[in-house]
Coordinates of C-alpha atoms in Angstrom, one line a residue:
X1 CA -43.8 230.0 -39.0
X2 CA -46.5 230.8 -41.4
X3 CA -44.7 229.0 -44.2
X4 CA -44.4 225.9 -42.0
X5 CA -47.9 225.8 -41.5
X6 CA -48.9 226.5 -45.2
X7 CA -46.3 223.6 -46.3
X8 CA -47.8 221.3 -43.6
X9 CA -51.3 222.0 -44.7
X10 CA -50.8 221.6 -48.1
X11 CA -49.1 217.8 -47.3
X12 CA -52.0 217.0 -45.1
X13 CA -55.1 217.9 -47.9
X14 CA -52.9 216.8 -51.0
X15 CA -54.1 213.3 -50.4
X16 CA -57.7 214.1 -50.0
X17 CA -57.3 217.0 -52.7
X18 CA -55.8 214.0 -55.2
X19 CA -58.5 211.4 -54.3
X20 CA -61.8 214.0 -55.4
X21 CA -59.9 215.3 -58.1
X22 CA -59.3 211.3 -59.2
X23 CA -62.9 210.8 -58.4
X24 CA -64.5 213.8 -60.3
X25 CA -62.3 212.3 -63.5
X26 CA -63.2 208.6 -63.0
X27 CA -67.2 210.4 -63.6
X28 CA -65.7 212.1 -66.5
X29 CA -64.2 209.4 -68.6
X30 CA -66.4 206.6 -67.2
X31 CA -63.8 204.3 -66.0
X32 CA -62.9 202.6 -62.1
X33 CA -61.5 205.2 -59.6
X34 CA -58.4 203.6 -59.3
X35 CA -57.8 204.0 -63.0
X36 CA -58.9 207.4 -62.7
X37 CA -56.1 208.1 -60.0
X38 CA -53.7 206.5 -62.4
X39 CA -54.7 208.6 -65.2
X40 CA -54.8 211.7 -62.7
X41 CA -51.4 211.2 -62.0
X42 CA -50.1 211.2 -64.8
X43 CA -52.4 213.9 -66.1
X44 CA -50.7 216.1 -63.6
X45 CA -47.7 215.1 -64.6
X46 CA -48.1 215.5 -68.5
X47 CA -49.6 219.2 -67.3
X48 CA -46.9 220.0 -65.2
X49 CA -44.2 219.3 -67.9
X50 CA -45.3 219.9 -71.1
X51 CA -48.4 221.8 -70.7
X52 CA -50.3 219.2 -72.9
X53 CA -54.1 217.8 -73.2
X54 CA -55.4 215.5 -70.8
X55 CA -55.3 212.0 -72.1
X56 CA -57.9 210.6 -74.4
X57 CA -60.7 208.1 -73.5
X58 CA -60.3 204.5 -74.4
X59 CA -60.2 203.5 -77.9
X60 CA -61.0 206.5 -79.2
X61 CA -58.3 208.3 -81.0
X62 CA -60.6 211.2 -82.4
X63 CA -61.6 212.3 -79.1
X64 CA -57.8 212.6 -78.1
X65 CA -57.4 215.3 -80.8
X66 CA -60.9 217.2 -79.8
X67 CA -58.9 217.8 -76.4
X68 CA -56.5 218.8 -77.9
X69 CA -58.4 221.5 -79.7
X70 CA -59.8 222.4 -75.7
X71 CA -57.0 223.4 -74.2
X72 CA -56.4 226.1 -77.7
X73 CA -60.0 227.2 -77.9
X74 CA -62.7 228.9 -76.2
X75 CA -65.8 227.4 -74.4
X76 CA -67.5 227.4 -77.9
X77 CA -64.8 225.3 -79.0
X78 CA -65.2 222.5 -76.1
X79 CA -68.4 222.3 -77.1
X80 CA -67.4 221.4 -81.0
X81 CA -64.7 219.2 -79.3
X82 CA -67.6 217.0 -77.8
X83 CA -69.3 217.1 -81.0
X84 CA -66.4 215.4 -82.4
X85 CA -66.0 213.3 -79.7
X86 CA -70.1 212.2 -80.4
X87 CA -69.0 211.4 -83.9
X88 CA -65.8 209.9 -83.1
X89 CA -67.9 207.2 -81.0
X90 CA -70.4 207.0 -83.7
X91 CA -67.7 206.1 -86.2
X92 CA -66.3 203.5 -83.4
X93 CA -69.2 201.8 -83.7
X94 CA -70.4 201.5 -86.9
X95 CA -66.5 200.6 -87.5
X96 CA -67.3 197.4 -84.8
X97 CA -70.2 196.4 -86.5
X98 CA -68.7 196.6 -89.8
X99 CA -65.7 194.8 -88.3
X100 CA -68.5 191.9 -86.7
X101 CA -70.9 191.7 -89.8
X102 CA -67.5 190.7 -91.8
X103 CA -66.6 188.2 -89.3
X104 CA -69.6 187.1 -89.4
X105 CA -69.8 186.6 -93.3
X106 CA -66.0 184.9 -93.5
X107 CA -67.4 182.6 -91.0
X108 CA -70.5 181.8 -93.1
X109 CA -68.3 181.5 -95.9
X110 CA -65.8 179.2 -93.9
X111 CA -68.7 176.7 -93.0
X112 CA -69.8 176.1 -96.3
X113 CA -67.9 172.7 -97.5
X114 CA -68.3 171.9 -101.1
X115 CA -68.1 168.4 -101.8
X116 CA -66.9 167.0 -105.4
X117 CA -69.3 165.3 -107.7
X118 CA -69.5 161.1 -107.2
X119 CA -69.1 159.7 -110.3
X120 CA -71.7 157.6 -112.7
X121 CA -71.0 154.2 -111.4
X122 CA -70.2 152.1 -114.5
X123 CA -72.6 149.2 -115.9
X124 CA -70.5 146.0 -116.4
X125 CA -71.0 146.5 -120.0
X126 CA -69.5 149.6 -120.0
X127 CA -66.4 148.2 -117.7
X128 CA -66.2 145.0 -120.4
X129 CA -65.8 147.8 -123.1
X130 CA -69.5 146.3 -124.6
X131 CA -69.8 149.8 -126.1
X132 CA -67.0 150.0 -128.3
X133 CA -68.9 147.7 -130.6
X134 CA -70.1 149.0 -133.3
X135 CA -73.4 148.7 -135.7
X136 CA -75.1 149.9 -138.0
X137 CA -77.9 151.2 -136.7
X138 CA -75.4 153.1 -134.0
X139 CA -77.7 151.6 -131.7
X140 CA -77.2 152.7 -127.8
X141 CA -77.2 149.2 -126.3
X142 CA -74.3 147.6 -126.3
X143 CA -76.6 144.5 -126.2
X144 CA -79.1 143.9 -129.1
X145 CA -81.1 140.4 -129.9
X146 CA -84.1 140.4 -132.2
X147 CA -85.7 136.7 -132.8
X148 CA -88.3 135.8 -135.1
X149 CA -90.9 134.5 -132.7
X150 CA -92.1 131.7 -135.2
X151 CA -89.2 131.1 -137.5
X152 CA -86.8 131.3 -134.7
X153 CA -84.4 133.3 -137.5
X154 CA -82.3 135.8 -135.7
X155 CA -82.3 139.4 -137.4
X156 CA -80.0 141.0 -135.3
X157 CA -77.1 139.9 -132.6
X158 CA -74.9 142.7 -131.1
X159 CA -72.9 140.9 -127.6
X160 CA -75.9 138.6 -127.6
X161 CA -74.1 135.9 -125.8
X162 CA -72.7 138.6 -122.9
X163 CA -73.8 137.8 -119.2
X164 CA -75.1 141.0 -118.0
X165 CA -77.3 142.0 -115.0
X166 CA -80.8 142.3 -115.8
X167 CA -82.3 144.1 -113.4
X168 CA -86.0 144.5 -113.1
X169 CA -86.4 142.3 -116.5
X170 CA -85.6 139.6 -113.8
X171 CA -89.3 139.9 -112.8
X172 CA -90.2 138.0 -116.0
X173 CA -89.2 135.1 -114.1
X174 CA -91.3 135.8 -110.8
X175 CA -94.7 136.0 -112.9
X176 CA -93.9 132.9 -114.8
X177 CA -93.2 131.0 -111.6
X178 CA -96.2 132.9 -109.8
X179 CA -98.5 131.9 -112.7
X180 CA -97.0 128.4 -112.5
X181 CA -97.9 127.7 -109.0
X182 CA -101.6 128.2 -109.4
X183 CA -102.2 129.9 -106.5
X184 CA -105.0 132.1 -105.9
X185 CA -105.1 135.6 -107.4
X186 CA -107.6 136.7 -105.0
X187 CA -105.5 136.1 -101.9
X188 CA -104.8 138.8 -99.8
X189 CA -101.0 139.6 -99.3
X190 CA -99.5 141.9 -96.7
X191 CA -96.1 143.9 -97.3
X192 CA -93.4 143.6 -94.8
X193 CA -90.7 144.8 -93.4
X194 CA -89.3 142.0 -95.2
X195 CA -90.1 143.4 -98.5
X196 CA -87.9 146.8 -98.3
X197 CA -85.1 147.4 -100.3
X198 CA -82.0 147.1 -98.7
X199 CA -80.2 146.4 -101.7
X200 CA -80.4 149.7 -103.1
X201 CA -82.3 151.9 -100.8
X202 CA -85.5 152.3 -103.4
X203 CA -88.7 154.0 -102.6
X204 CA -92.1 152.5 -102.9
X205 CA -95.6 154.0 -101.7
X206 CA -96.0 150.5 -100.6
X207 CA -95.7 151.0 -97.1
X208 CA -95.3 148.1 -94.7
X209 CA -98.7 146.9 -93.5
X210 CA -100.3 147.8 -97.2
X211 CA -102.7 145.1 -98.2
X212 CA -103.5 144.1 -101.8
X213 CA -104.2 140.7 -103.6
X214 CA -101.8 138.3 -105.3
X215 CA -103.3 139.3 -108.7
X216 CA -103.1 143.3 -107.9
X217 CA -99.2 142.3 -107.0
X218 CA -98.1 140.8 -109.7
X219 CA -100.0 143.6 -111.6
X220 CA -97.4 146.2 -110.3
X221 CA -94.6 144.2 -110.5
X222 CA -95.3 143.5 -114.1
X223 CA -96.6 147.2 -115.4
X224 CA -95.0 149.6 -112.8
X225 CA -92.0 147.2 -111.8
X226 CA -92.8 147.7 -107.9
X227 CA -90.3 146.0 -105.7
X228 CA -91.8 145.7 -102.9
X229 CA -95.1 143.7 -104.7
X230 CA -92.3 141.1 -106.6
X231 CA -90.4 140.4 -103.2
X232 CA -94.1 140.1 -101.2
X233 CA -94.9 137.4 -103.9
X234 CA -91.8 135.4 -103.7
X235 CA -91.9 135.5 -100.2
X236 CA -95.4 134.1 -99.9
X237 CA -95.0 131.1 -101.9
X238 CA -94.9 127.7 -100.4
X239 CA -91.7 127.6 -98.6
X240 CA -90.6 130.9 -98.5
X241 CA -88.8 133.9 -100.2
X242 CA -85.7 130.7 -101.0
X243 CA -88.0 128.2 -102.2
X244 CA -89.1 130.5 -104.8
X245 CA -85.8 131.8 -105.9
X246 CA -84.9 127.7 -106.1
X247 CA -88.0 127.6 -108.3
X248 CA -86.6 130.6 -110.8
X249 CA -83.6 128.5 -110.8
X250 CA -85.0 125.6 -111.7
X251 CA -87.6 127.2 -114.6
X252 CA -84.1 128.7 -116.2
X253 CA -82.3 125.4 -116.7
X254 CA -85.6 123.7 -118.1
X255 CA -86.2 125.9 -121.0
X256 CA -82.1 125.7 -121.4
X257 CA -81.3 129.3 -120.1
X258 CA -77.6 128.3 -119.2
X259 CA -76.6 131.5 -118.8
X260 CA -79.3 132.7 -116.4
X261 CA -78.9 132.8 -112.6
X262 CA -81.6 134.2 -109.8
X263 CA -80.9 135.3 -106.4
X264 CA -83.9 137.5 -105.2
X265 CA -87.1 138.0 -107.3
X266 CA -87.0 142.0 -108.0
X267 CA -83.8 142.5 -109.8
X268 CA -82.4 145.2 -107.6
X269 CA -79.4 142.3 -107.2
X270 CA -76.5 143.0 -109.8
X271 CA -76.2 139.0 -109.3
X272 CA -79.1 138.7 -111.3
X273 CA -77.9 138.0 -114.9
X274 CA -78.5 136.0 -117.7
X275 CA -77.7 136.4 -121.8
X276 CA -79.7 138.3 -124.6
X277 CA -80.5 134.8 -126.1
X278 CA -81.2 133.4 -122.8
X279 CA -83.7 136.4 -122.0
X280 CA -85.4 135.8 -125.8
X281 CA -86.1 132.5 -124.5
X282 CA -87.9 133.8 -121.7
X283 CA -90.2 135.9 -123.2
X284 CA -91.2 133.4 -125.6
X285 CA -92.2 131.4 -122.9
X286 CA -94.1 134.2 -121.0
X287 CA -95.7 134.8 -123.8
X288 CA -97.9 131.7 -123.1
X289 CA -99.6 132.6 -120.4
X290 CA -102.4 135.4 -121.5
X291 CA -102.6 137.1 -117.7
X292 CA -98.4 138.4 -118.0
X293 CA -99.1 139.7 -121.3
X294 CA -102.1 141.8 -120.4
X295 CA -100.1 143.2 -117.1
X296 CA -97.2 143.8 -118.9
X297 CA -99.1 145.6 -121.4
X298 CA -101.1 147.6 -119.3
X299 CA -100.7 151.0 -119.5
X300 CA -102.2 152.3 -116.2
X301 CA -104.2 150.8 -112.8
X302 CA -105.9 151.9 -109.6
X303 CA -105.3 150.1 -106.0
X304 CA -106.9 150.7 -102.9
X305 CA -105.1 150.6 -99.6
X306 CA -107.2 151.3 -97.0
X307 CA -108.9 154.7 -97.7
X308 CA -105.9 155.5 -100.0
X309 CA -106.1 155.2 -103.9
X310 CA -103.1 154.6 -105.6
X311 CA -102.2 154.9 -109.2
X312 CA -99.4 153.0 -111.4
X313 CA -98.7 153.9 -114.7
X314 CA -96.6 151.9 -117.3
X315 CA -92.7 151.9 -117.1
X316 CA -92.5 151.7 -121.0
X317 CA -94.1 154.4 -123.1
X318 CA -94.5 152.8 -126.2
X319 CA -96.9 150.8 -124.7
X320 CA -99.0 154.0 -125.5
X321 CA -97.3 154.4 -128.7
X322 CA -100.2 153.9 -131.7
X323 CA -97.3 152.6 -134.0
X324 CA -96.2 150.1 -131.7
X325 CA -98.3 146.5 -131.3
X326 CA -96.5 145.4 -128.5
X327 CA -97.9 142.3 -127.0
X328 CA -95.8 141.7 -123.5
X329 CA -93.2 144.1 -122.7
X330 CA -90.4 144.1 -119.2
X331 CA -88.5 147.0 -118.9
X332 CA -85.7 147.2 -115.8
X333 CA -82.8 149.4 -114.6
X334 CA -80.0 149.3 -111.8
X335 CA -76.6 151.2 -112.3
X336 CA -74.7 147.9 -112.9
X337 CA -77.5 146.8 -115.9
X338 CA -78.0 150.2 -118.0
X339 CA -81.4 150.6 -118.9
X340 CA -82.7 147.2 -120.5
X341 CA -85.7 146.7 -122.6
X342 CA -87.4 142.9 -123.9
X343 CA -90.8 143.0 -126.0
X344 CA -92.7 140.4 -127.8
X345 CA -94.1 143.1 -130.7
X346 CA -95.9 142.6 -134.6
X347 CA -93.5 144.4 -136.7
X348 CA -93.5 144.3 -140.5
X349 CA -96.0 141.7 -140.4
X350 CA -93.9 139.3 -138.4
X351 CA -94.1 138.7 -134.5
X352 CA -90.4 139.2 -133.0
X353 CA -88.8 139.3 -129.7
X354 CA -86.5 142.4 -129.1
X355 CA -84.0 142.5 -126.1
X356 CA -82.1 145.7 -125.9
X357 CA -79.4 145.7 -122.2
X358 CA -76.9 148.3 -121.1
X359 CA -78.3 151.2 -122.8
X360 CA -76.2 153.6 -121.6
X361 CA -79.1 156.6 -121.1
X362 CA -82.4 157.2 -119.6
X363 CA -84.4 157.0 -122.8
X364 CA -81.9 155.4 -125.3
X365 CA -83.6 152.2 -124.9
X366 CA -86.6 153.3 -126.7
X367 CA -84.1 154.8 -129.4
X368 CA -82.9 151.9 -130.2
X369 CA -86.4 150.3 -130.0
X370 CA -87.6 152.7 -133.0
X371 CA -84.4 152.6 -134.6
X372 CA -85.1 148.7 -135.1
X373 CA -88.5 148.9 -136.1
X374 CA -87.6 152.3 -138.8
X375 CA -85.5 149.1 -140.4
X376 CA -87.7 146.4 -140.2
X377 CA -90.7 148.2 -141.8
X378 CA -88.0 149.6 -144.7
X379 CA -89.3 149.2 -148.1
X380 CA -86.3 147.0 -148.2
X381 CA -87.0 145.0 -145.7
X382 CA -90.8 144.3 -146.6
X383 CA -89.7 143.4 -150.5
X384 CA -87.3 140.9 -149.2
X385 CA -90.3 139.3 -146.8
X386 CA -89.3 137.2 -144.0
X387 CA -85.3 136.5 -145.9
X388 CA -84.5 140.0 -144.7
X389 CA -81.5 142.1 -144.9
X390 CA -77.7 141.7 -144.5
X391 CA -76.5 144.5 -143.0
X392 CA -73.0 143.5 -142.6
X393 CA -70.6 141.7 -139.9
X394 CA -70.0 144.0 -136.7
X395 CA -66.5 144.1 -135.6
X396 CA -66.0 143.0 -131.6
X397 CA -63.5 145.0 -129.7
X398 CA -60.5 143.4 -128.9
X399 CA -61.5 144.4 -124.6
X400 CA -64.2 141.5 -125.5
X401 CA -62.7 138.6 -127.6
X402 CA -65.8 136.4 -126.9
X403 CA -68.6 138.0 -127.7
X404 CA -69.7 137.7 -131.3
X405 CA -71.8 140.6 -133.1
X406 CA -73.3 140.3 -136.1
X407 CA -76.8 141.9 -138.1
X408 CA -78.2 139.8 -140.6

């Protein structure tokens, strides 16, 4: 009878004995009761059989073996075993943030997208195979005119009869068609929306709204080549922005510049172009008129906008050369040009017109400028006077079968 009871007892508490023990370990290992149970279970289990340490916490393997050590060791030795178990967590976590901070950099890395290079877009010389021709003064253009301004002898011709683009040089045109109309200098022009490059996407400190007089215009667009000033003049002549480009038009086929065609009045259009010979023909003609050679020669100006004071230097620097005497000057640039150069200068005691297109670098233009004038002032040169120098035929490449080049 008092084994019956004993057994009966012991099935009626075994539940409730089970729950607090599964309770007391769910507050020891931090995790739900019902996991707890689980792990009670099989605790007892893993106790009953093999007499083994009870299971580790989650995730943390060096815990497991400080248990271990427990179950062989004295009270001291629990103690050490939650030492371990401190460090084991500590190691756990710098492991994680290790394990996060690298994440972290790989997807830093990951997000970073190098791009390739664009290419140089080539000028159309370049893409005629212009350059291949060769001189010899090695200039860098691979299009080289110089005229005697009063004998109309030509000293040197390198692709002179090539139709390029001519970028800003293009604005040449605009001040002799401005100076031609007559219209007041002193009228007060306004800059538009009109007037922003779309063509290219240039800058200007121009803004829209900026207010300055037809003279200060065509002062910028002559000395600083500003876009925005040559496309507000065209725009305001009589007519309109098509008017005047019908009037640079016009002005090219009466002084005989067949090879010379105007769509806009800045140049920022590659569908501006026209011929070394052509362009020689211009200056001479701008020449005439005294107000575009003392812009183009100027080497620095002041505009007021408002409050705002502005100042434009010179596009050329050998305007501030002493050993130049350079007496109107157009430089001009777009990828599809080169850089491109025309001058009316005094050089060995004679007045000559240099045009220099598709230089194929930012300052080779003025390279070739002072290679010219090193051989014009030559003792050479100046013994034989105004007869000159042969310097030989240049051969054309075969890419260009009808451009003639030749130095004389």
């Amino acid at each position: 009878m008092q084994k019956f009871f004993s057994h009966s007892f012991a099935r009626c508490f075994q539940p409730l004995f089970g729950a607090a023990c599964a309770v007391a370990l769910a507050l020891t290992l931090g995790v739900a009761p019902a996991e707890a149970t689980t792990k009670s279970k099989t605790a007892s289990k893993s106790s009953a059989s093999t007499k083994q340490a009870p299971p580790k916490a989650a995730g943390n393997s060096k815990a497991a073996k400080s248990g271990k050590s427990a179950k062989k060791v004295s009270a001291s030795g629990g103690s050490k075993a939650r030492a371990s178990t401190s460090r084991g967590n500590s190691v756990a976590r710098v492991a994680a943030s290790t394990r996060s901070k690298g994440k972290a950099t790989v997807s830093a890395k990951r997000s970073v997208v190098r791009l390739p290079a664009e290419p140089a877009r080539q000028s159309f010389g370049q893409l005629y195979g212009l350059h291949d021709t060769q001189d010899p003064l090695s200039l860098k253009s691979s299009v080289a005119y110089v005229l005697d301004q009063d004998t109309n002898e030509v000293l040197i011709s390198k692709n002179s009869q090539a139709v390029l683009p001519i970028a800003s040089i293009t604005k040449l045109m605009t001040a002799v068609v401005v100076s031609e109309s007559q219209q007041s200098l002193h009228e007060v022009l306004t800059i538009s929306q009109d007037d922003v490059d779309t063509e290219k996407g240039s800058s200007s400190r121009l803004q829209v709204g900026s207010q300055l007089t037809r003279g200060e215009m065509l002062h910028l667009a002559l000395m600083s080549s500003e876009n925005r000033a040559a496309n507000a003049l065209g725009r305001h002549h009589p007519g309109g922005l098509s008017s005047f480009v019908a009037a640079m038009n016009s002005k090219a086929r009466q002084l005989g510049m067949h090879d010379t065609r105007y769509v806009e009045p800045t140049g920022l259009s590659s569908q501006n172009q026209s011929s070394a010979q052509d362009l020689a023909t211009l200056v001479k003609v701008a020449y005439n008129f005294p107000l575009i050679r003392e812009l183009s020669t100027s080497a620095e100006y002041q505009v007021s906008i408002g409050q705002r004071q502005l100042n434009y230097h010179t596009t050329n620097r050998l305007v501030l050369n002493p050993n130049w005497d350079i007496g109107l000057q157009k430089t001009g640039y777009i990828s599809e040009a080169g850089q491109c150069l025309v001058m009316q200068a005094q050089l060995a005691g004679r007045k000559l017109i240099l045009v220099l297109l598709d230089s194929a670098g930012k300052y080779s233009r003025i390279g070739d400028a002072e290679r010219i004038r090193q051989w014009l002032i030559s003792s050479d040169m100046v013994s034989l006077g105004a007869g000159g120098r042969r310097l030989g035929v240049l051969n054309t490449p075969a890419a260009a079968p009808t451009v003639q080049s030749t130095v004389h």
